[in-house]
Structures are given as C-alpha cells and as structure tokens.
PDB file of N, CA and C in Angstrom:
ATOM      1  N   UNK A 283      -3.841  -2.246  -9.980  1.00 74.00           N
ATOM      2  CA  UNK A 283      -4.636  -3.559  -9.975  1.00 74.00           C
ATOM      3  C   UNK A 283      -4.742  -4.400 -11.155  1.00 74.00           C
ATOM      4  N   UNK A 284      -3.966  -3.810 -12.311  1.00 80.00           N
ATOM      5  CA  UNK A 284      -4.016  -4.657 -13.586  1.00 80.00           C
ATOM      6  C   UNK A 284      -3.157  -5.584 -13.748  1.00 80.00           C
ATOM      7  N   UNK A 285      -2.026  -5.809 -12.778  1.00 80.00           N
ATOM      8  CA  UNK A 285      -1.099  -6.876 -13.010  1.00 80.00           C
ATOM      9  C   UNK A 285       0.029  -6.269 -13.854  1.00 80.00           C
ATOM     10  N   UNK A 286      -0.057  -5.191 -14.523  1.00 83.00           N
ATOM     11  CA  UNK A 286       0.935  -4.582 -15.414  1.00 83.00           C
ATOM     12  C   UNK A 286       1.846  -4.001 -14.699  1.00 83.00           C
ATOM     13  N   UNK A 287       3.219  -4.507 -14.540  1.00 79.00           N
ATOM     14  CA  UNK A 287       4.372  -3.897 -13.684  1.00 79.00           C
ATOM     15  C   UNK A 287       4.679  -2.575 -14.133  1.00 79.00           C
ATOM     16  N   UNK A 288       4.110  -2.048 -15.282  1.00 81.00           N
ATOM     17  CA  UNK A 288       4.562  -0.760 -15.941  1.00 81.00           C
ATOM     18  C   UNK A 288       3.549   0.357 -15.841  1.00 81.00           C
ATOM     19  N   UNK A 289       2.275  -0.057 -15.600  1.00 85.00           N
ATOM     20  CA  UNK A 289       1.223   1.013 -15.394  1.00 85.00           C
ATOM     21  C   UNK A 289       1.496   1.622 -14.184  1.00 85.00           C
ATOM     22  N   UNK A 290       1.062   2.957 -14.097  1.00 87.00           N
ATOM     23  CA  UNK A 290       1.415   3.665 -12.816  1.00 87.00           C
ATOM     24  C   UNK A 290       0.225   4.610 -12.388  1.00 87.00           C
ATOM     25  N   UNK A 291       0.371   4.678 -11.110  1.00 85.00           N
ATOM     26  CA  UNK A 291      -0.733   5.816 -10.490  1.00 85.00           C
ATOM     27  C   UNK A 291       0.057   6.896 -10.075  1.00 85.00           C
ATOM     28  N   UNK A 292      -0.302   7.908 -10.120  1.00 86.00           N
ATOM     29  CA  UNK A 292       0.531   9.263  -9.495  1.00 86.00           C
ATOM     30  C   UNK A 292      -0.637  10.089  -8.841  1.00 86.00           C
ATOM     31  N   UNK A 293      -0.208  10.537  -7.552  1.00 86.00           N
ATOM     32  CA  UNK A 293      -1.111  11.537  -6.880  1.00 86.00           C
ATOM     33  C   UNK A 293      -0.786  12.906  -7.661  1.00 86.00           C
ATOM     34  N   UNK A 294      -1.633  13.854  -7.542  1.00 84.00           N
ATOM     35  CA  UNK A 294      -1.399  15.247  -8.083  1.00 84.00           C
ATOM     36  C   UNK A 294      -0.598  16.097  -6.804  1.00 84.00           C
ATOM     37  N   UNK A 295      -1.484  16.094  -5.727  1.00 84.00           N
ATOM     38  CA  UNK A 295      -0.895  16.739  -4.599  1.00 84.00           C
ATOM     39  C   UNK A 295      -1.276  16.314  -3.367  1.00 84.00           C
ATOM     40  N   UNK A 296      -1.078  14.878  -3.130  1.00 88.00           N
ATOM     41  CA  UNK A 296      -1.615  14.186  -1.984  1.00 88.00           C
ATOM     42  C   UNK A 296      -0.326  13.352  -1.736  1.00 88.00           C
ATOM     43  N   UNK A 297      -0.048  13.508  -0.205  1.00 92.00           N
ATOM     44  CA  UNK A 297       1.143  12.684   0.434  1.00 92.00           C
ATOM     45  C   UNK A 297       0.716  12.380   1.822  1.00 92.00           C
ATOM     46  N   UNK A 298       0.087  11.294   2.181  1.00 93.00           N
ATOM     47  CA  UNK A 298       0.118  10.065   1.381  1.00 93.00           C
ATOM     48  C   UNK A 298      -0.871   9.835   0.578  1.00 93.00           C
ATOM     49  N   UNK A 299      -0.708   8.860  -0.425  1.00 94.00           N
ATOM     50  CA  UNK A 299      -1.741   8.385  -1.291  1.00 94.00           C
ATOM     51  C   UNK A 299      -2.513   7.367  -0.509  1.00 94.00           C
ATOM     52  N   UNK A 300      -3.864   7.563  -0.442  1.00 95.00           N
ATOM     53  CA  UNK A 300      -4.532   6.473   0.362  1.00 95.00           C
ATOM     54  C   UNK A 300      -5.601   5.840  -0.509  1.00 95.00           C
ATOM     55  N   UNK A 301      -5.686   4.555  -0.472  1.00 96.00           N
ATOM     56  CA  UNK A 301      -6.584   3.493  -1.300  1.00 96.00           C
ATOM     57  C   UNK A 301      -7.420   2.852   0.012  1.00 96.00           C
ATOM     58  N   UNK A 302      -8.758   2.943  -0.307  1.00 97.00           N
ATOM     59  CA  UNK A 302      -9.735   2.618   0.764  1.00 97.00           C
ATOM     60  C   UNK A 302     -10.410   1.349  -0.065  1.00 97.00           C
ATOM     61  N   UNK A 303     -10.279   0.112   0.167  1.00 97.00           N
ATOM     62  CA  UNK A 303     -11.168  -1.184  -0.476  1.00 97.00           C
ATOM     63  C   UNK A 303     -12.242  -1.502   0.620  1.00 97.00           C
ATOM     64  N   UNK A 304     -13.405  -1.668   0.083  1.00 96.00           N
ATOM     65  CA  UNK A 304     -14.386  -2.566   0.674  1.00 96.00           C
ATOM     66  C   UNK A 304     -14.873  -3.443  -0.119  1.00 96.00           C
ATOM     67  N   UNK A 305     -15.027  -4.687   0.591  1.00 95.00           N
ATOM     68  CA  UNK A 305     -15.330  -6.076  -0.021  1.00 95.00           C
ATOM     69  C   UNK A 305     -16.773  -6.397   0.254  1.00 95.00           C
ATOM     70  N   UNK A 306     -17.429  -6.908  -0.870  1.00 95.00           N
ATOM     71  CA  UNK A 306     -18.858  -7.243  -0.731  1.00 95.00           C
ATOM     72  C   UNK A 306     -18.822  -8.489   0.228  1.00 95.00           C
ATOM     73  N   UNK A 307     -17.782  -9.360   0.245  1.00 95.00           N
ATOM     74  CA  UNK A 307     -17.626 -10.513   1.095  1.00 95.00           C
ATOM     75  C   UNK A 307     -16.307 -10.477   1.375  1.00 95.00           C
ATOM     76  N   UNK A 308     -16.192 -11.030   2.874  1.00 94.00           N
ATOM     77  CA  UNK A 308     -14.651 -10.956   3.379  1.00 94.00           C
ATOM     78  C   UNK A 308     -13.676 -11.727   2.657  1.00 94.00           C
ATOM     79  N   UNK A 309     -12.514 -11.547   2.508  1.00 96.00           N
ATOM     80  CA  UNK A 309     -11.456 -12.047   1.910  1.00 96.00           C
ATOM     81  C   UNK A 309     -10.473 -12.299   2.994  1.00 96.00           C
ATOM     82  N   UNK A 310      -9.691 -13.473   2.669  1.00 96.00           N
ATOM     83  CA  UNK A 310      -8.573 -13.830   3.519  1.00 96.00           C
ATOM     84  C   UNK A 310      -7.245 -13.256   2.935  1.00 96.00           C
ATOM     85  N   UNK A 311      -6.587 -12.750   3.706  1.00 97.00           N
ATOM     86  CA  UNK A 311      -5.351 -11.827   3.422  1.00 97.00           C
ATOM     87  C   UNK A 311      -4.185 -12.360   3.938  1.00 97.00           C
ATOM     88  N   UNK A 312      -3.136 -12.897   3.425  1.00 98.00           N
ATOM     89  CA  UNK A 312      -1.791 -13.252   3.982  1.00 98.00           C
ATOM     90  C   UNK A 312      -0.616 -12.077   3.866  1.00 98.00           C
ATOM     91  N   UNK A 313      -0.803 -11.411   2.741  1.00 98.00           N
ATOM     92  CA  UNK A 313       0.146 -10.241   2.630  1.00 98.00           C
ATOM     93  C   UNK A 313      -0.301  -9.258   1.731  1.00 98.00           C
ATOM     94  N   UNK A 314       0.270  -7.969   1.932  1.00 98.00           N
ATOM     95  CA  UNK A 314      -0.130  -6.787   1.002  1.00 98.00           C
ATOM     96  C   UNK A 314       1.054  -6.359   0.241  1.00 98.00           C
ATOM     97  N   UNK A 315       1.087  -6.247  -0.943  1.00 97.00           N
ATOM     98  CA  UNK A 315       2.423  -5.766  -1.610  1.00 97.00           C
ATOM     99  C   UNK A 315       2.194  -4.681  -2.469  1.00 97.00           C
ATOM    100  N   UNK A 316       3.133  -3.544  -2.397  1.00 97.00           N
ATOM    101  CA  UNK A 316       3.008  -2.430  -3.245  1.00 97.00           C
ATOM    102  C   UNK A 316       4.321  -2.336  -3.982  1.00 97.00           C
ATOM    103  N   UNK A 317       4.234  -1.848  -5.297  1.00 96.00           N
ATOM    104  CA  UNK A 317       5.378  -1.496  -5.894  1.00 96.00           C
ATOM    105  C   UNK A 317       5.379  -0.044  -6.045  1.00 96.00           C
ATOM    106  N   UNK A 318       6.513   0.517  -5.255  1.00 95.00           N
ATOM    107  CA  UNK A 318       6.597   1.879  -5.124  1.00 95.00           C
ATOM    108  C   UNK A 318       7.691   2.441  -5.813  1.00 95.00           C
ATOM    109  N   UNK A 319       7.902   3.816  -5.886  1.00 92.00           N
ATOM    110  CA  UNK A 319       9.214   4.429  -6.311  1.00 92.00           C
ATOM    111  C   UNK A 319      10.244   4.400  -5.446  1.00 92.00           C
ATOM    112  N   UNK A 320      11.421   5.136  -6.340  1.00 92.00           N
ATOM    113  CA  UNK A 320      12.678   5.094  -5.387  1.00 92.00           C
ATOM    114  C   UNK A 320      12.753   6.044  -4.262  1.00 92.00           C
ATOM    115  N   UNK A 321      11.704   6.912  -3.974  1.00 93.00           N
ATOM    116  CA  UNK A 321      12.076   7.849  -2.784  1.00 93.00           C
ATOM    117  C   UNK A 321      11.794   7.088  -1.440  1.00 93.00           C
ATOM    118  N   UNK A 322      12.360   7.689  -0.273  1.00 96.00           N
ATOM    119  CA  UNK A 322      12.138   6.945   0.952  1.00 96.00           C
ATOM    120  C   UNK A 322      10.654   6.878   1.098  1.00 96.00           C
ATOM    121  N   UNK A 323      10.198   5.625   1.724  1.00 96.00           N
ATOM    122  CA  UNK A 323       8.688   5.545   1.534  1.00 96.00           C
ATOM    123  C   UNK A 323       8.251   4.731   2.557  1.00 96.00           C
ATOM    124  N   UNK A 324       7.064   4.990   3.231  1.00 97.00           N
ATOM    125  CA  UNK A 324       6.392   4.113   4.323  1.00 97.00           C
ATOM    126  C   UNK A 324       5.137   3.609   3.632  1.00 97.00           C
ATOM    127  N   UNK A 325       4.988   2.380   3.940  1.00 98.00           N
ATOM    128  CA  UNK A 325       3.786   1.571   3.432  1.00 98.00           C
ATOM    129  C   UNK A 325       3.001   1.301   4.493  1.00 98.00           C
ATOM    130  N   UNK A 326       1.801   1.648   4.692  1.00 98.00           N
ATOM    131  CA  UNK A 326       0.795   1.089   5.712  1.00 98.00           C
ATOM    132  C   UNK A 326      -0.291   0.628   5.323  1.00 98.00           C
ATOM    133  N   UNK A 327      -0.869  -0.469   6.059  1.00 98.00           N
ATOM    134  CA  UNK A 327      -2.232  -1.168   5.632  1.00 98.00           C
ATOM    135  C   UNK A 327      -2.937  -1.399   6.864  1.00 98.00           C
ATOM    136  N   UNK A 328      -4.083  -0.899   6.789  1.00 97.00           N
ATOM    137  CA  UNK A 328      -5.134  -1.368   8.051  1.00 97.00           C
ATOM    138  C   UNK A 328      -6.126  -2.404   7.576  1.00 97.00           C
ATOM    139  N   UNK A 329      -6.033  -3.556   8.153  1.00 97.00           N
ATOM    140  CA  UNK A 329      -7.136  -4.546   7.695  1.00 97.00           C
ATOM    141  C   UNK A 329      -8.289  -4.563   8.992  1.00 97.00           C
ATOM    142  N   UNK A 330      -9.571  -4.330   8.213  1.00 95.00           N
ATOM    143  CA  UNK A 330     -10.535  -4.501   9.315  1.00 95.00           C
ATOM    144  C   UNK A 330     -11.344  -5.698   8.991  1.00 95.00           C
ATOM    145  N   UNK A 331     -11.476  -6.376  10.109  1.00 92.00           N
ATOM    146  CA  UNK A 331     -12.263  -7.644  10.045  1.00 92.00           C
ATOM    147  C   UNK A 331     -13.695  -7.320  10.197  1.00 92.00           C
ATOM    148  N   UNK A 332     -14.467  -8.410   9.964  1.00 83.00           N
ATOM    149  CA  UNK A 332     -16.083  -8.314  10.341  1.00 83.00           C
ATOM    150  C   UNK A 332     -16.238  -7.742  11.668  1.00 83.00           C
ATOM    151  N   UNK A 333     -17.345  -7.156  11.758  1.00 71.00           N
ATOM    152  CA  UNK A 333     -17.793  -6.494  12.956  1.00 71.00           C
ATOM    153  C   UNK A 333     -17.232  -6.905  14.441  1.00 71.00           C
ATOM    154  N   UNK A 334     -17.359  -8.296  14.368  1.00 67.00           N
ATOM    155  CA  UNK A 334     -17.058  -8.939  15.689  1.00 67.00           C
ATOM    156  C   UNK A 334     -15.542  -8.904  15.821  1.00 67.00           C
ATOM    157  N   UNK A 335     -14.685  -8.708  14.863  1.00 70.00           N
ATOM    158  CA  UNK A 335     -13.221  -8.678  14.985  1.00 70.00           C
ATOM    159  C   UNK A 335     -12.566  -7.409  14.982  1.00 70.00           C
ATOM    160  N   UNK A 336     -11.396  -7.325  15.690  1.00 80.00           N
ATOM    161  CA  UNK A 336     -10.530  -6.329  15.699  1.00 80.00           C
ATOM    162  C   UNK A 336      -9.746  -6.177  14.427  1.00 80.00           C
ATOM    163  N   UNK A 337      -9.204  -4.984  14.130  1.00 91.00           N
ATOM    164  CA  UNK A 337      -8.327  -4.945  12.975  1.00 91.00           C
ATOM    165  C   UNK A 337      -6.931  -5.234  13.168  1.00 91.00           C
ATOM    166  N   UNK A 338      -6.156  -5.298  12.094  1.00 94.00           N
ATOM    167  CA  UNK A 338      -4.579  -5.416  12.336  1.00 94.00           C
ATOM    168  C   UNK A 338      -4.102  -4.112  11.518  1.00 94.00           C
ATOM    169  N   UNK A 339      -2.946  -3.565  11.975  1.00 96.00           N
ATOM    170  CA  UNK A 339      -2.302  -2.521  11.533  1.00 96.00           C
ATOM    171  C   UNK A 339      -0.844  -2.913  11.119  1.00 96.00           C
ATOM    172  N   UNK A 340      -0.345  -2.832   9.774  1.00 97.00           N
ATOM    173  CA  UNK A 340       0.799  -3.139   9.367  1.00 97.00           C
ATOM    174  C   UNK A 340       1.472  -1.883   8.765  1.00 97.00           C
ATOM    175  N   UNK A 341       2.878  -1.848   8.896  1.00 98.00           N
ATOM    176  CA  UNK A 341       3.701  -0.672   8.354  1.00 98.00           C
ATOM    177  C   UNK A 341       5.060  -1.127   8.141  1.00 98.00           C
ATOM    178  N   UNK A 342       5.726  -0.499   7.321  1.00 98.00           N
ATOM    179  CA  UNK A 342       7.224  -0.793   6.916  1.00 98.00           C
ATOM    180  C   UNK A 342       7.586   0.303   6.172  1.00 98.00           C
ATOM    181  N   UNK A 343       8.882   0.869   6.540  1.00 97.00           N
ATOM    182  CA  UNK A 343       9.536   1.895   5.759  1.00 97.00           C
ATOM    183  C   UNK A 343      10.862   1.625   5.092  1.00 97.00           C
ATOM    184  N   UNK A 344      10.959   1.904   3.933  1.00 97.00           N
ATOM    185  CA  UNK A 344      12.109   1.465   3.018  1.00 97.00           C
ATOM    186  C   UNK A 344      12.932   2.913   2.929  1.00 97.00           C
ATOM    187  N   UNK A 345      14.195   2.718   2.800  1.00 97.00           N
ATOM    188  CA  UNK A 345      14.992   3.877   2.149  1.00 97.00           C
ATOM    189  C   UNK A 345      14.996   4.225   0.905  1.00 97.00           C
ATOM    190  N   UNK A 346      15.634   5.166   0.501  1.00 95.00           N
ATOM    191  CA  UNK A 346      15.697   5.587  -1.158  1.00 95.00           C
ATOM    192  C   UNK A 346      16.477   4.424  -1.920  1.00 95.00           C
ATOM    193  N   UNK A 347      15.963   4.304  -3.079  1.00 95.00           N
ATOM    194  CA  UNK A 347      16.509   3.469  -3.881  1.00 95.00           C
ATOM    195  C   UNK A 347      16.678   3.924  -5.467  1.00 95.00           C
ATOM    196  N   UNK A 348      17.510   3.300  -6.217  1.00 94.00           N
ATOM    197  CA  UNK A 348      17.499   3.845  -7.542  1.00 94.00           C
ATOM    198  C   UNK A 348      16.158   3.435  -8.285  1.00 94.00           C
ATOM    199  N   UNK A 349      15.657   2.457  -8.070  1.00 93.00           N
ATOM    200  CA  UNK A 349      14.641   1.956  -8.902  1.00 93.00           C
ATOM    201  C   UNK A 349      13.231   1.603  -8.135  1.00 93.00           C
ATOM    202  N   UNK A 350      12.311   1.832  -8.805  1.00 93.00           N
ATOM    203  CA  UNK A 350      10.963   1.242  -8.058  1.00 93.00           C
ATOM    204  C   UNK A 350      11.092  -0.248  -7.527  1.00 93.00           C
ATOM    205  N   UNK A 351      10.672  -0.419  -6.422  1.00 95.00           N
ATOM    206  CA  UNK A 351      10.725  -1.802  -5.795  1.00 95.00           C
ATOM    207  C   UNK A 351       9.566  -2.157  -5.053  1.00 95.00           C
ATOM    208  N   UNK A 352       9.552  -3.472  -4.795  1.00 96.00           N
ATOM    209  CA  UNK A 352       8.095  -3.982  -4.074  1.00 96.00           C
ATOM    210  C   UNK A 352       8.297  -4.025  -2.474  1.00 96.00           C
ATOM    211  N   UNK A 353       7.238  -3.408  -1.743  1.00 98.00           N
ATOM    212  CA  UNK A 353       7.264  -3.383  -0.338  1.00 98.00           C
ATOM    213  C   UNK A 353       6.157  -4.504   0.235  1.00 98.00           C
ATOM    214  N   UNK A 354       6.611  -5.509   0.622  1.00 98.00           N
ATOM    215  CA  UNK A 354       5.573  -6.622   1.191  1.00 98.00           C
ATOM    216  C   UNK A 354       5.201  -6.322   2.688  1.00 98.00           C
ATOM    217  N   UNK A 355       4.027  -6.399   3.029  1.00 98.00           N
ATOM    218  CA  UNK A 355       3.778  -6.361   4.424  1.00 98.00           C
ATOM    219  C   UNK A 355       3.019  -7.739   4.715  1.00 98.00           C
ATOM    220  N   UNK A 356       3.667  -8.549   5.354  1.00 97.00           N
ATOM    221  CA  UNK A 356       3.401 -10.013   5.555  1.00 97.00           C
ATOM    222  C   UNK A 356       2.735 -10.166   6.987  1.00 97.00           C
ATOM    223  N   UNK A 357       1.687 -10.807   7.000  1.00 96.00           N
ATOM    224  CA  UNK A 357       0.741 -10.925   8.137  1.00 96.00           C
ATOM    225  C   UNK A 357       1.336 -12.219   8.956  1.00 96.00           C
ATOM    226  N   UNK A 358       1.433 -12.496  10.263  1.00 94.00           N
ATOM    227  CA  UNK A 358       1.943 -13.531  10.887  1.00 94.00           C
ATOM    228  C   UNK A 358       1.065 -14.621  10.763  1.00 94.00           C
ATOM    229  N   UNK A 359      -0.161 -14.576  10.448  1.00 95.00           N
ATOM    230  CA  UNK A 359      -1.250 -15.622   9.978  1.00 95.00           C
ATOM    231  C   UNK A 359      -2.225 -15.069   9.219  1.00 95.00           C
ATOM    232  N   UNK A 360      -2.713 -15.835   8.301  1.00 96.00           N
ATOM    233  CA  UNK A 360      -3.962 -15.219   7.413  1.00 96.00           C
ATOM    234  C   UNK A 360      -4.818 -14.534   8.266  1.00 96.00           C
ATOM    235  N   UNK A 361      -5.643 -13.500   7.612  1.00 95.00           N
ATOM    236  CA  UNK A 361      -6.682 -12.547   8.337  1.00 95.00           C
ATOM    237  C   UNK A 361      -7.772 -12.177   7.518  1.00 95.00           C
ATOM    238  N   UNK A 362      -9.005 -12.455   8.112  1.00 94.00           N
ATOM    239  CA  UNK A 362     -10.285 -12.097   7.279  1.00 94.00           C
ATOM    240  C   UNK A 362     -10.474 -10.772   7.424  1.00 94.00           C
ATOM    241  N   UNK A 363     -10.576 -10.226   6.226  1.00 95.00           N
ATOM    242  CA  UNK A 363     -10.742  -8.891   6.104  1.00 95.00           C
ATOM    243  C   UNK A 363     -11.821  -8.384   5.179  1.00 95.00           C
ATOM    244  N   UNK A 364     -12.903  -7.466   5.611  1.00 94.00           N
ATOM    245  CA  UNK A 364     -13.890  -6.827   5.029  1.00 94.00           C
ATOM    246  C   UNK A 364     -13.658  -5.532   4.321  1.00 94.00           C
ATOM    247  N   UNK A 365     -12.511  -4.996   4.902  1.00 96.00           N
ATOM    248  CA  UNK A 365     -11.968  -3.688   4.204  1.00 96.00           C
ATOM    249  C   UNK A 365     -10.524  -3.439   4.594  1.00 96.00           C
ATOM    250  N   UNK A 366      -9.827  -2.788   3.500  1.00 97.00           N
ATOM    251  CA  UNK A 366      -8.399  -2.591   3.708  1.00 97.00           C
ATOM    252  C   UNK A 366      -8.179  -1.158   3.235  1.00 97.00           C
ATOM    253  N   UNK A 367      -7.144  -0.569   4.209  1.00 97.00           N
ATOM    254  CA  UNK A 367      -6.837   0.865   3.752  1.00 97.00           C
ATOM    255  C   UNK A 367      -5.580   0.903   3.739  1.00 97.00           C
ATOM    256  N   UNK A 368      -4.928   1.165   2.517  1.00 98.00           N
ATOM    257  CA  UNK A 368      -3.581   1.307   2.208  1.00 98.00           C
ATOM    258  C   UNK A 368      -3.099   2.700   2.030  1.00 98.00           C
ATOM    259  N   UNK A 369      -1.817   3.076   2.926  1.00 97.00           N
ATOM    260  CA  UNK A 369      -1.335   4.336   2.574  1.00 97.00           C
ATOM    261  C   UNK A 369       0.134   4.272   2.167  1.00 97.00           C
ATOM    262  N   UNK A 370       0.576   5.082   1.079  1.00 96.00           N
ATOM    263  CA  UNK A 370       1.721   5.212   0.687  1.00 96.00           C
ATOM    264  C   UNK A 370       2.184   6.770   0.872  1.00 96.00           C
ATOM    265  N   UNK A 371       3.491   6.820   1.705  1.00 95.00           N
ATOM    266  CA  UNK A 371       3.764   8.000   2.374  1.00 95.00           C
ATOM    267  C   UNK A 371       5.209   8.290   1.848  1.00 95.00           C
ATOM    268  N   UNK A 372       5.431   9.209   1.107  1.00 93.00           N
ATOM    269  CA  UNK A 372       6.933   9.662   0.662  1.00 93.00           C
ATOM    270  C   UNK A 372       7.322  10.509   1.865  1.00 93.00           C
ATOM    271  N   UNK A 373       8.328   9.691   2.698  1.00 91.00           N
ATOM    272  CA  UNK A 373       8.835  10.213   3.878  1.00 91.00           C
ATOM    273  C   UNK A 373       9.753  11.518   3.764  1.00 91.00           C
ATOM    274  N   UNK A 374      10.404  11.660   2.406  1.00 87.00           N
ATOM    275  CA  UNK A 374      11.206  12.690   2.225  1.00 87.00           C
ATOM    276  C   UNK A 374      10.470  13.950   1.803  1.00 87.00           C
ATOM    277  N   UNK A 375       9.232  13.830   1.548  1.00 84.00           N
ATOM    278  CA  UNK A 375       8.409  14.884   0.874  1.00 84.00           C
ATOM    279  C   UNK A 375       7.434  15.302   1.796  1.00 84.00           C
ATOM    280  N   UNK A 376       7.135  16.715   1.880  1.00 77.00           N
ATOM    281  CA  UNK A 376       5.981  16.922   2.565  1.00 77.00           C
ATOM    282  C   UNK A 376       4.640  16.979   1.747  1.00 77.00           C
ATOM    283  N   UNK A 377       3.729  17.755   2.238  1.00 79.00           N
ATOM    284  CA  UNK A 377       2.283  17.839   1.476  1.00 79.00           C
ATOM    285  C   UNK A 377       2.512  19.330   0.606  1.00 79.00           C
ATOM    286  N   UNK A 378       2.172  19.519  -0.500  1.00 82.00           N
ATOM    287  CA  UNK A 378       1.734  18.484  -1.589  1.00 82.00           C
ATOM    288  C   UNK A 378       2.908  17.904  -2.259  1.00 82.00           C
ATOM    289  N   UNK A 379       2.769  16.623  -2.672  1.00 85.00           N
ATOM    290  CA  UNK A 379       3.659  15.783  -3.269  1.00 85.00           C
ATOM    291  C   UNK A 379       3.197  14.862  -4.183  1.00 85.00           C
ATOM    292  N   UNK A 380       3.830  14.303  -5.255  1.00 87.00           N
ATOM    293  CA  UNK A 380       3.661  13.248  -6.095  1.00 87.00           C
ATOM    294  C   UNK A 380       3.975  12.061  -5.645  1.00 87.00           C
ATOM    295  N   UNK A 381       3.074  11.162  -5.186  1.00 92.00           N
ATOM    296  CA  UNK A 381       3.360   9.556  -4.785  1.00 92.00           C
ATOM    297  C   UNK A 381       3.100   8.665  -5.854  1.00 92.00           C
ATOM    298  N   UNK A 382       3.908   7.904  -6.358  1.00 90.00           N
ATOM    299  CA  UNK A 382       3.917   6.879  -7.280  1.00 90.00           C
ATOM    300  C   UNK A 382       3.506   5.463  -6.844  1.00 90.00           C
ATOM    301  N   UNK A 383       2.815   4.757  -7.432  1.00 94.00           N
ATOM    302  CA  UNK A 383       2.329   3.652  -7.053  1.00 94.00           C
ATOM    303  C   UNK A 383       2.285   2.603  -8.552  1.00 94.00           C
ATOM    304  N   UNK A 384       3.113   1.696  -8.668  1.00 94.00           N
ATOM    305  CA  UNK A 384       2.981   0.892  -9.873  1.00 94.00           C
ATOM    306  C   UNK A 384       2.167  -0.267  -9.694  1.00 94.00           C
ATOM    307  N   UNK A 385       1.880  -0.696  -8.510  1.00 95.00           N
ATOM    308  CA  UNK A 385       0.986  -2.018  -8.213  1.00 95.00           C
ATOM    309  C   UNK A 385       0.814  -2.181  -6.917  1.00 95.00           C
ATOM    310  N   UNK A 386      -0.428  -2.809  -6.597  1.00 95.00           N
ATOM    311  CA  UNK A 386      -0.846  -3.206  -5.337  1.00 95.00           C
ATOM    312  C   UNK A 386      -1.559  -4.532  -5.459  1.00 95.00           C
ATOM    313  N   UNK A 387      -0.957  -5.445  -4.569  1.00 95.00           N
ATOM    314  CA  UNK A 387      -1.363  -6.869  -4.741  1.00 95.00           C
ATOM    315  C   UNK A 387      -1.909  -7.340  -3.256  1.00 95.00           C
ATOM    316  N   UNK A 388      -2.970  -8.011  -3.387  1.00 96.00           N
ATOM    317  CA  UNK A 388      -3.547  -8.333  -1.878  1.00 96.00           C
ATOM    318  C   UNK A 388      -3.525  -9.790  -1.995  1.00 96.00           C
ATOM    319  N   UNK A 389      -3.079 -10.693  -1.301  1.00 96.00           N
ATOM    320  CA  UNK A 389      -2.805 -11.996  -1.280  1.00 96.00           C
ATOM    321  C   UNK A 389      -3.192 -12.776  -0.037  1.00 96.00           C
TER     322      UNK A 389
END
C-alpha cells in the first residue's frame, strides 16, 4: 500500500495470502489491482456493500510469467464497499507456500 513497486510482502507459510480491509466510511471501487510474482496465480476479491447491499465476487487467473506483473479486477460499474477481502493464491503450489505481493491498489 506504499506505492513503491519494489517493496514486497511475502507470506511465510500461507497460500492463499488473505488481506481483509474494513473501511470506517464506505468507498467507491471501480477496480482492484495486485502486482504479483511470476508463478501461476489466482487473484480474487470479495467486495461487501453496506448492510442493505449484496456483495460482489471477482476473480482472475494468470499463467506463469517470467517477471512480476499486474492483475486487474475491473468492475462493470462502480460499487460502494465497506469491506474488501483479497486473496492471492499460487495455483501451482500447495500449502504451505510463499506468496508474493508487491502492491495492491484499490481505485
């Protein structure tokens, strides 16, 4: 979350890496972007709306790549979320595994 493309978060023995965010005030979300490593990866995001709204589940799998890359989950229209759960899953590795995340952006 620091905007530095070179800082990295690595799990010790967790696959998937799970990030749970809860906002004091709802935010409007158009996309969620994760910069992940080169292993085959599945990025999922669950956006939960205020109590009266249902949530949205987004997911995308990317094949192996030589270098870290961005995986973007775009919403068909902006969504008001009061919490978001993001999972980064290394599809080639089991548990335990080291999952790498360079950046997570919510726009």
